[in-house]
Tab-separated table of C-alpha atoms in Angstrom:
chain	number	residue	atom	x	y	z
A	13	UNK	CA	106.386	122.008	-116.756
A	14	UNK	CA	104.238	124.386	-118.751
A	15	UNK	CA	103.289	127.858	-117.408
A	16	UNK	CA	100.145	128.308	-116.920
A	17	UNK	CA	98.152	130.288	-120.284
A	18	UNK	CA	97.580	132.989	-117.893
A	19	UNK	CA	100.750	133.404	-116.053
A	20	UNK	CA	101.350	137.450	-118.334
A	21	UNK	CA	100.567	140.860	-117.823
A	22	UNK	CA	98.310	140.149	-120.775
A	23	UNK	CA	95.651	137.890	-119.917
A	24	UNK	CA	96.396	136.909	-116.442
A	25	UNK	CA	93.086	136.888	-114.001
A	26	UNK	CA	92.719	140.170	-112.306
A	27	UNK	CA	92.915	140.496	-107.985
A	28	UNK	CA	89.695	141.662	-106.642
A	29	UNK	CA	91.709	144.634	-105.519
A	30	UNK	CA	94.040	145.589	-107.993
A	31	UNK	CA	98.045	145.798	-106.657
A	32	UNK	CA	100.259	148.522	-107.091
A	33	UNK	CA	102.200	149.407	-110.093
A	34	UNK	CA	105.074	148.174	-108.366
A	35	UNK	CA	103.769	145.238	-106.907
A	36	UNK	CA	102.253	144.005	-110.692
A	37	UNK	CA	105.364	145.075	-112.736
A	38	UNK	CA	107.483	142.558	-110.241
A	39	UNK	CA	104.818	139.746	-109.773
A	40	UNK	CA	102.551	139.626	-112.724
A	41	UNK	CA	105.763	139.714	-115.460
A	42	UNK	CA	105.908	135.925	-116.126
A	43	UNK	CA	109.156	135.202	-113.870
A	44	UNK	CA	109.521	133.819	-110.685
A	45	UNK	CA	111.886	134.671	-108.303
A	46	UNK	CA	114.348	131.765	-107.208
A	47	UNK	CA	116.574	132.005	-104.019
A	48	UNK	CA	119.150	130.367	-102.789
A	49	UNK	CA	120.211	129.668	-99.151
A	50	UNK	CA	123.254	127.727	-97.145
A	51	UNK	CA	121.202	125.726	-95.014
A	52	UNK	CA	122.044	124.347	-91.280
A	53	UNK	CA	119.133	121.796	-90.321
A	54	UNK	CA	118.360	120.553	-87.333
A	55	UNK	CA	117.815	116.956	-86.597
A	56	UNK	CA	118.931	113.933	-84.885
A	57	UNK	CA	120.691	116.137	-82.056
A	58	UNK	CA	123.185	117.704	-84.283
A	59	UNK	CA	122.957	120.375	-86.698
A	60	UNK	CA	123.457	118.350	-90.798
A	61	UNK	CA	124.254	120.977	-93.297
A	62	UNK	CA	122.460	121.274	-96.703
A	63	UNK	CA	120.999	123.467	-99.060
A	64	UNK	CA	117.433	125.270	-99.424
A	65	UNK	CA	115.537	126.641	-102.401
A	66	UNK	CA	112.991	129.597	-102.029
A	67	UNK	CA	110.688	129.912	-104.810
A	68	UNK	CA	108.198	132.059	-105.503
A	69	UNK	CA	105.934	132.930	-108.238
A	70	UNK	CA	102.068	134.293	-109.350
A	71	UNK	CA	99.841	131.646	-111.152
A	72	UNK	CA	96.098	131.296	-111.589
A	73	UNK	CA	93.954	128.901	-109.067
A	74	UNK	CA	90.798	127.188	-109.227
A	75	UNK	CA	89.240	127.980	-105.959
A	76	UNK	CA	86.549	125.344	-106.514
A	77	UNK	CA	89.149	122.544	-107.302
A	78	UNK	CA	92.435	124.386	-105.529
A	79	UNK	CA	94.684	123.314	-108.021
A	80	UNK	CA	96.376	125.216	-110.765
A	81	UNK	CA	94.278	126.668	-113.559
A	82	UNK	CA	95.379	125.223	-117.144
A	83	UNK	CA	92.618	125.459	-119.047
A	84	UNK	CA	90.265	128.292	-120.972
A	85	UNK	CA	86.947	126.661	-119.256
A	86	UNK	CA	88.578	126.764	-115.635
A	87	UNK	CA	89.470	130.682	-115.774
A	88	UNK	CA	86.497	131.782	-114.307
A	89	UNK	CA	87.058	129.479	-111.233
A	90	UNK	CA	90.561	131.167	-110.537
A	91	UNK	CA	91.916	133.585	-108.550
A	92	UNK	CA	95.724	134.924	-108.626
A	93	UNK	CA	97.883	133.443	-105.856
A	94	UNK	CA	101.014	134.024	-104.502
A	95	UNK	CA	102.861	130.378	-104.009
A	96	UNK	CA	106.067	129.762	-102.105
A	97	UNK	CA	107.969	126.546	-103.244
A	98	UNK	CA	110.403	125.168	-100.302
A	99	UNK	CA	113.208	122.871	-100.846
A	100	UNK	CA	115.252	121.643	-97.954
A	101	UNK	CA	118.132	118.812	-98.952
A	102	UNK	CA	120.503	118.110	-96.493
A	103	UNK	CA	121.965	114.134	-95.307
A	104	UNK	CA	122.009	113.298	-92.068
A	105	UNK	CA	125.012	110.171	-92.216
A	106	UNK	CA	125.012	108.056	-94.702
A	107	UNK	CA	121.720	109.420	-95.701
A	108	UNK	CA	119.353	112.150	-97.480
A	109	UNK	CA	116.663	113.969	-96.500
A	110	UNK	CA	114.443	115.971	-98.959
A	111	UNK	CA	111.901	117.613	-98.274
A	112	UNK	CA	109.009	120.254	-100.162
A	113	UNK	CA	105.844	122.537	-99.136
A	114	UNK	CA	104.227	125.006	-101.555
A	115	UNK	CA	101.727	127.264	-100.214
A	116	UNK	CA	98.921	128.893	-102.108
A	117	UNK	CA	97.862	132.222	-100.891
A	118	UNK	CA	95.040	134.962	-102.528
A	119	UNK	CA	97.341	137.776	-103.878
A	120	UNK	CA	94.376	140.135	-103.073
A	121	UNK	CA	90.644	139.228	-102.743
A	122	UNK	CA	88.352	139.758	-100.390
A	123	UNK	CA	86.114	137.266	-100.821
A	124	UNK	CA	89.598	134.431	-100.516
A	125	UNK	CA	91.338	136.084	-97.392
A	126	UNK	CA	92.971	132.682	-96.472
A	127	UNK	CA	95.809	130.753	-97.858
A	128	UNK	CA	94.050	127.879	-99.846
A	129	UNK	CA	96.552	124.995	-99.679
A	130	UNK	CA	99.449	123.796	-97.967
A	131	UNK	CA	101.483	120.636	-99.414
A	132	UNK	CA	104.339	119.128	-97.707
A	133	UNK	CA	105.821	115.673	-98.747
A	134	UNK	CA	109.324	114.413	-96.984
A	135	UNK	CA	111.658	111.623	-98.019
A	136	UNK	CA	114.792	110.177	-96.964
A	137	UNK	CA	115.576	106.369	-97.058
A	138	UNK	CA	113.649	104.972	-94.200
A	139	UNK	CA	110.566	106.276	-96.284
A	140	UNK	CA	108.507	109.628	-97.013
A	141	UNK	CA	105.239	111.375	-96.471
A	142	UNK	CA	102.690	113.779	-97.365
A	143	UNK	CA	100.913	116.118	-95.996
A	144	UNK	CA	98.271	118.284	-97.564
A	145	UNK	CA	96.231	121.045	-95.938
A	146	UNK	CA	92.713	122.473	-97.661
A	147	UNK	CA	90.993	125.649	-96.825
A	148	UNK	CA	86.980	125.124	-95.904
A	149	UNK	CA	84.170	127.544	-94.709
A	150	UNK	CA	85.467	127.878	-91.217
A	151	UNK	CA	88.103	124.707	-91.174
A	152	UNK	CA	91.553	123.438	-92.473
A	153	UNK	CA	91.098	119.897	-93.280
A	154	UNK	CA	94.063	117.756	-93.030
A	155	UNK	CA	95.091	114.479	-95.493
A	156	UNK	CA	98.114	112.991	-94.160
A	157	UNK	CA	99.784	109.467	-95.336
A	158	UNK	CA	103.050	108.278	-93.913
A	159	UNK	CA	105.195	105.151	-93.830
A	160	UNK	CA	105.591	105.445	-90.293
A	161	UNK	CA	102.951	103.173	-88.261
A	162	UNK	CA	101.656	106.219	-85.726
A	163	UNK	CA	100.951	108.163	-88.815
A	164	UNK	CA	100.384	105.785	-91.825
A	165	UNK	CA	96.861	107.777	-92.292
A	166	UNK	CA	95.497	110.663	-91.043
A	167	UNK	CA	92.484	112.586	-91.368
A	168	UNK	CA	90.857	115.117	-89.575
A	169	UNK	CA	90.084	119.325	-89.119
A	170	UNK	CA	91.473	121.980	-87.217
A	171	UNK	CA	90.228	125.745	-86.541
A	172	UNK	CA	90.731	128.034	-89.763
A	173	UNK	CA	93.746	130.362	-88.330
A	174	UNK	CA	96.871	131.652	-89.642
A	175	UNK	CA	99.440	129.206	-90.893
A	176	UNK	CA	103.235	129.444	-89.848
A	177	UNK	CA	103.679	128.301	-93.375
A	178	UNK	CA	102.349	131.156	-95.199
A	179	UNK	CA	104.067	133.937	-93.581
A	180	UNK	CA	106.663	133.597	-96.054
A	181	UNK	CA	103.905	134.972	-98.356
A	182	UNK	CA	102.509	137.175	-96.268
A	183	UNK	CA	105.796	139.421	-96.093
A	184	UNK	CA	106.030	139.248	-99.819
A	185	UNK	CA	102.333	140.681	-100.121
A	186	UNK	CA	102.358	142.974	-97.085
A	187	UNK	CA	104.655	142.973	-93.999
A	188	UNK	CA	103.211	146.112	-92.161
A	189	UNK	CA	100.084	143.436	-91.858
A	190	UNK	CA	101.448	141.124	-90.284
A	191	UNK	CA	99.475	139.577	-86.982
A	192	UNK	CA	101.923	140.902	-83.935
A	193	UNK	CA	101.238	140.688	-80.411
A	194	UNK	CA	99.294	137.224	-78.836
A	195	UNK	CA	98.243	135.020	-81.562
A	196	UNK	CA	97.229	131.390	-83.239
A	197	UNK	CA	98.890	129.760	-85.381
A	198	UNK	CA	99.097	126.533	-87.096
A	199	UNK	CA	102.227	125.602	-86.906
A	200	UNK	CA	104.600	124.552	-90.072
A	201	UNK	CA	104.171	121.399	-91.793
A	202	UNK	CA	108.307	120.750	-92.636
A	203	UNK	CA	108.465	121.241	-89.081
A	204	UNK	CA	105.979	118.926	-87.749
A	205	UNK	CA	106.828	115.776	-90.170
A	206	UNK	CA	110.603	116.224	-88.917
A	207	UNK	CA	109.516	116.384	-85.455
A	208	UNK	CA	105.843	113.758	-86.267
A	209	UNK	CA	103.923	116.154	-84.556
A	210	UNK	CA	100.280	116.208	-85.645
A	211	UNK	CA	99.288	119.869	-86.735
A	212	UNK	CA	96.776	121.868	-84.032
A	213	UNK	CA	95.985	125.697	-83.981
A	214	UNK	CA	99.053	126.736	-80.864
A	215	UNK	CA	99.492	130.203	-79.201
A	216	UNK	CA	102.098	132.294	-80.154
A	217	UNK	CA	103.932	135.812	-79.360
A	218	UNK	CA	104.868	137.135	-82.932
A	219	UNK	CA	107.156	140.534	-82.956
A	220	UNK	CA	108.083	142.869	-86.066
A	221	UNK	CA	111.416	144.478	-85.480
A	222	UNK	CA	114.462	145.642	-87.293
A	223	UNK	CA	116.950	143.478	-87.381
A	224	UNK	CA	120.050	144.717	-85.599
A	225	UNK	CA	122.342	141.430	-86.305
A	226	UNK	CA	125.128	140.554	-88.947
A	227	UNK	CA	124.352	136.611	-90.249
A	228	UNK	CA	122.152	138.019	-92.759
A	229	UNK	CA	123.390	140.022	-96.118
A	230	UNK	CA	121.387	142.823	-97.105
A	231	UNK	CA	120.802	146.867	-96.116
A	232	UNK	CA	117.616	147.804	-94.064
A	233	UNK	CA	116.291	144.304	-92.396
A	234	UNK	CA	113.395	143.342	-90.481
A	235	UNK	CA	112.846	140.648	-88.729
A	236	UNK	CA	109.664	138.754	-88.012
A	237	UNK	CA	109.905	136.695	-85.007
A	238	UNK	CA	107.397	133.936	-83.877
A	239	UNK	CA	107.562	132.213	-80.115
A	240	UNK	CA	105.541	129.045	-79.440
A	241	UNK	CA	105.528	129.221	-75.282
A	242	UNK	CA	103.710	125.781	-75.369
A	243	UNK	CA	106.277	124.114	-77.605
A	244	UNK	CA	109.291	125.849	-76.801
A	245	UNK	CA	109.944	126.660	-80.272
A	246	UNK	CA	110.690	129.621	-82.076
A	247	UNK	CA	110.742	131.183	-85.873
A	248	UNK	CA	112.372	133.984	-87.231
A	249	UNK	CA	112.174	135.043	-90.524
A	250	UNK	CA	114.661	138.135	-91.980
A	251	UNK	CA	113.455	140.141	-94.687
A	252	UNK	CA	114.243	143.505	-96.524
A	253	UNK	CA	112.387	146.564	-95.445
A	254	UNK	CA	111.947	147.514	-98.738
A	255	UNK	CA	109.777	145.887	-101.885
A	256	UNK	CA	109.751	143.324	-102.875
A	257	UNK	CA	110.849	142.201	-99.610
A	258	UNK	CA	113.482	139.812	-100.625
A	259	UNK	CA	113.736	137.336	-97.943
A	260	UNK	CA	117.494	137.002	-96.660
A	261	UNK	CA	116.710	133.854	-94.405
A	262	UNK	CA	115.300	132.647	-91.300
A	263	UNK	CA	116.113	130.400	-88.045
A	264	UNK	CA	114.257	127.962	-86.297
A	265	UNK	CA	114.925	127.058	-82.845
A	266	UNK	CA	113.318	123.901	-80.915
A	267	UNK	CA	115.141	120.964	-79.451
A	268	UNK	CA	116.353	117.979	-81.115
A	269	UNK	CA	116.911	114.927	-78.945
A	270	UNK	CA	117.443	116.788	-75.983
A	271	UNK	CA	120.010	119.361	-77.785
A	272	UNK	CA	118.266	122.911	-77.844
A	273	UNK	CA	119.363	123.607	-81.887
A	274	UNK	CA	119.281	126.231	-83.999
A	275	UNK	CA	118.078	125.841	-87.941
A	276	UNK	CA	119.881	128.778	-90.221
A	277	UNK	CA	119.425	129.001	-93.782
A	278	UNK	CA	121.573	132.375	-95.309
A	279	UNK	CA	120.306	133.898	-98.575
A	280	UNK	CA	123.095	133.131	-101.257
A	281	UNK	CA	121.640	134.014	-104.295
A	282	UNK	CA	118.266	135.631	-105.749
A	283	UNK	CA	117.334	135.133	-109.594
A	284	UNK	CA	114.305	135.867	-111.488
A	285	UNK	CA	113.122	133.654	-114.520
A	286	UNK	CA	110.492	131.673	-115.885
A	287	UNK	CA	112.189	128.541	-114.946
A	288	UNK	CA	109.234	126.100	-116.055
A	289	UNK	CA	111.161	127.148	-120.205
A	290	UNK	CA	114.658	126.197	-118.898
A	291	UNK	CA	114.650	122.548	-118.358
A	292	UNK	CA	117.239	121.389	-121.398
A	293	UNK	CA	120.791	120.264	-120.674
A	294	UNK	CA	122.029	123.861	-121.671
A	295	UNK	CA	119.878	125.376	-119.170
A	296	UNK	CA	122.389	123.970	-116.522
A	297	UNK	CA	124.501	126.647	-116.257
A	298	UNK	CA	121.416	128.820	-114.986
A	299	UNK	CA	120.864	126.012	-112.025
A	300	UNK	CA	124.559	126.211	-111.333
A	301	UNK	CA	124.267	130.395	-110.955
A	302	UNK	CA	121.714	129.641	-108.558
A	303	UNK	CA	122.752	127.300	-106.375
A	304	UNK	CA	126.739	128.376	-106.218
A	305	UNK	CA	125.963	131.951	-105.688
A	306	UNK	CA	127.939	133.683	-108.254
């Protein structure tokens, strides 16, 4: 995969409202930043463990399109986003799961205050899915396929609100502004293809606090809690208090065929590189830093 021609400090398209020296000097350097988590998943009634990839990295966006800019002509059309790549890979049996959202979100414009585009596609061996979510005037329109009969294909719009999925992004931009208090929010899309739960705008209580507990590494955590009191579900998502906001990991509580289970994935190991120029057989030993931790 090529990075896209405007992914440097050089020539990269410009927020609306530039960032801080900080904030461009870690984000706008040409590098993503790769994590690595232990990850406990929920699902048949028993907790299957597995391994998660955080990824996330600056790249230009055609707003008219929303798809990555890769050309001269479309530069004008693009705005700077923040996206998170997810990986979740755990078996459940005999069996693997896989499973992948990225998430587009404005890294600062006014005019684009909404994430843009959600993408979630699941496999495992009874068959997979996909999921995509498009920002409109005042909607989210939803495009969903799926081998499963209920859902083979779906199509329809919900209220534009805040998306569970990008508050991954939105503590990487700016956790003092996160929504807290009563609240909507769509929920995640992982989340609703394990559970084949079609996506509506649900309340929610969300809560910014330190966190006070001892499964996460790192100095100086907050925590960003989400309750769903009509699903009787319930996110939290650890971060450091200080930039960039490294996220540490998160848990995910909901039942699972009767079994009231709790999701974990623990922060292992946090890289930076411009992964889309390591893809040769030599480049292995970088994956295996990642993904062993050390």
């Amino acid at each position: 995969m090529k990075a896209t021609i405007f992914q440097n400090p050089a020539t990269t398209t410009a927020p609306a409202t530039p960032p801080s020296a900080n904030f461009a000097a870690y984000w706008f350097a040409g590098k993503a930043e790769l994590n690595s988590y232990t990850l406990q998943q929920a699902q048949y009634g028993v907790l299957n463990p597995g391994e998660a990839v955080l990824i996330f990295v600056t790249e230009d966006f055609r707003t008219d399109k929303q798809v990555k800019s890769e050309t001269p002509e479309s530069h004008d059309k693009s705005i700077p986003v923040l996206k998170t790549n997810l990986s979740k890979k755990f078996a459940t049996g005999v069996y693997d799961y896989s499973l992948f959202t990225s998430v587009f979100t404005p890294v600062s414009n006014p005019s684009f205050p909404n994430t843009l585009k959600v993408s979630t596609s699941a496999q495992e061996w009874c068959g997979h899915s996909y999921l995509q979510l498009n920002y409109a005037t005042n909607t989210y329109h939803i495009d969903s396929k799926s081998y499963f009969e209920n859902e083979v294909a779906e199509e329809y719009e919900v209220a534009k609100t805040m998306l569970e999925d990008e508050l991954w992004n939105r503590i990487r931009l700016a956790p003092d502004k996160l929504p807290v208090g009563q609240i909507q929010l769509i929920p995640g899309t992982i989340t609703a293809r394990l559970r084949h739960k079609r996506l509506e705008p649900l309340p929610a209580n969300a809560k910014l606090a330190n966190y006070e507990g001892v499964l996460f590494p790192g100095k100086l955590l907050q925590s960003y809690t989400v309750q769903y009191p009509t699903d009787d579900r319930t996110v939290m998502i650890v971060f450091e208090s200080a930039f960039p906001h490294k996220i540490v990991g998160w848990e995910e509580t909901y039942k699972s065929k009767d079994n009231l289970l709790t999701s974990r994935a623990v922060l292992k190991k946090t890289i930076q590189s411009d992964y889309w120029n390591h893809n040769a057989p030599a480049d292995s030993t970088l994956r295996r830093e990642l993904l062993i931790g050390r």
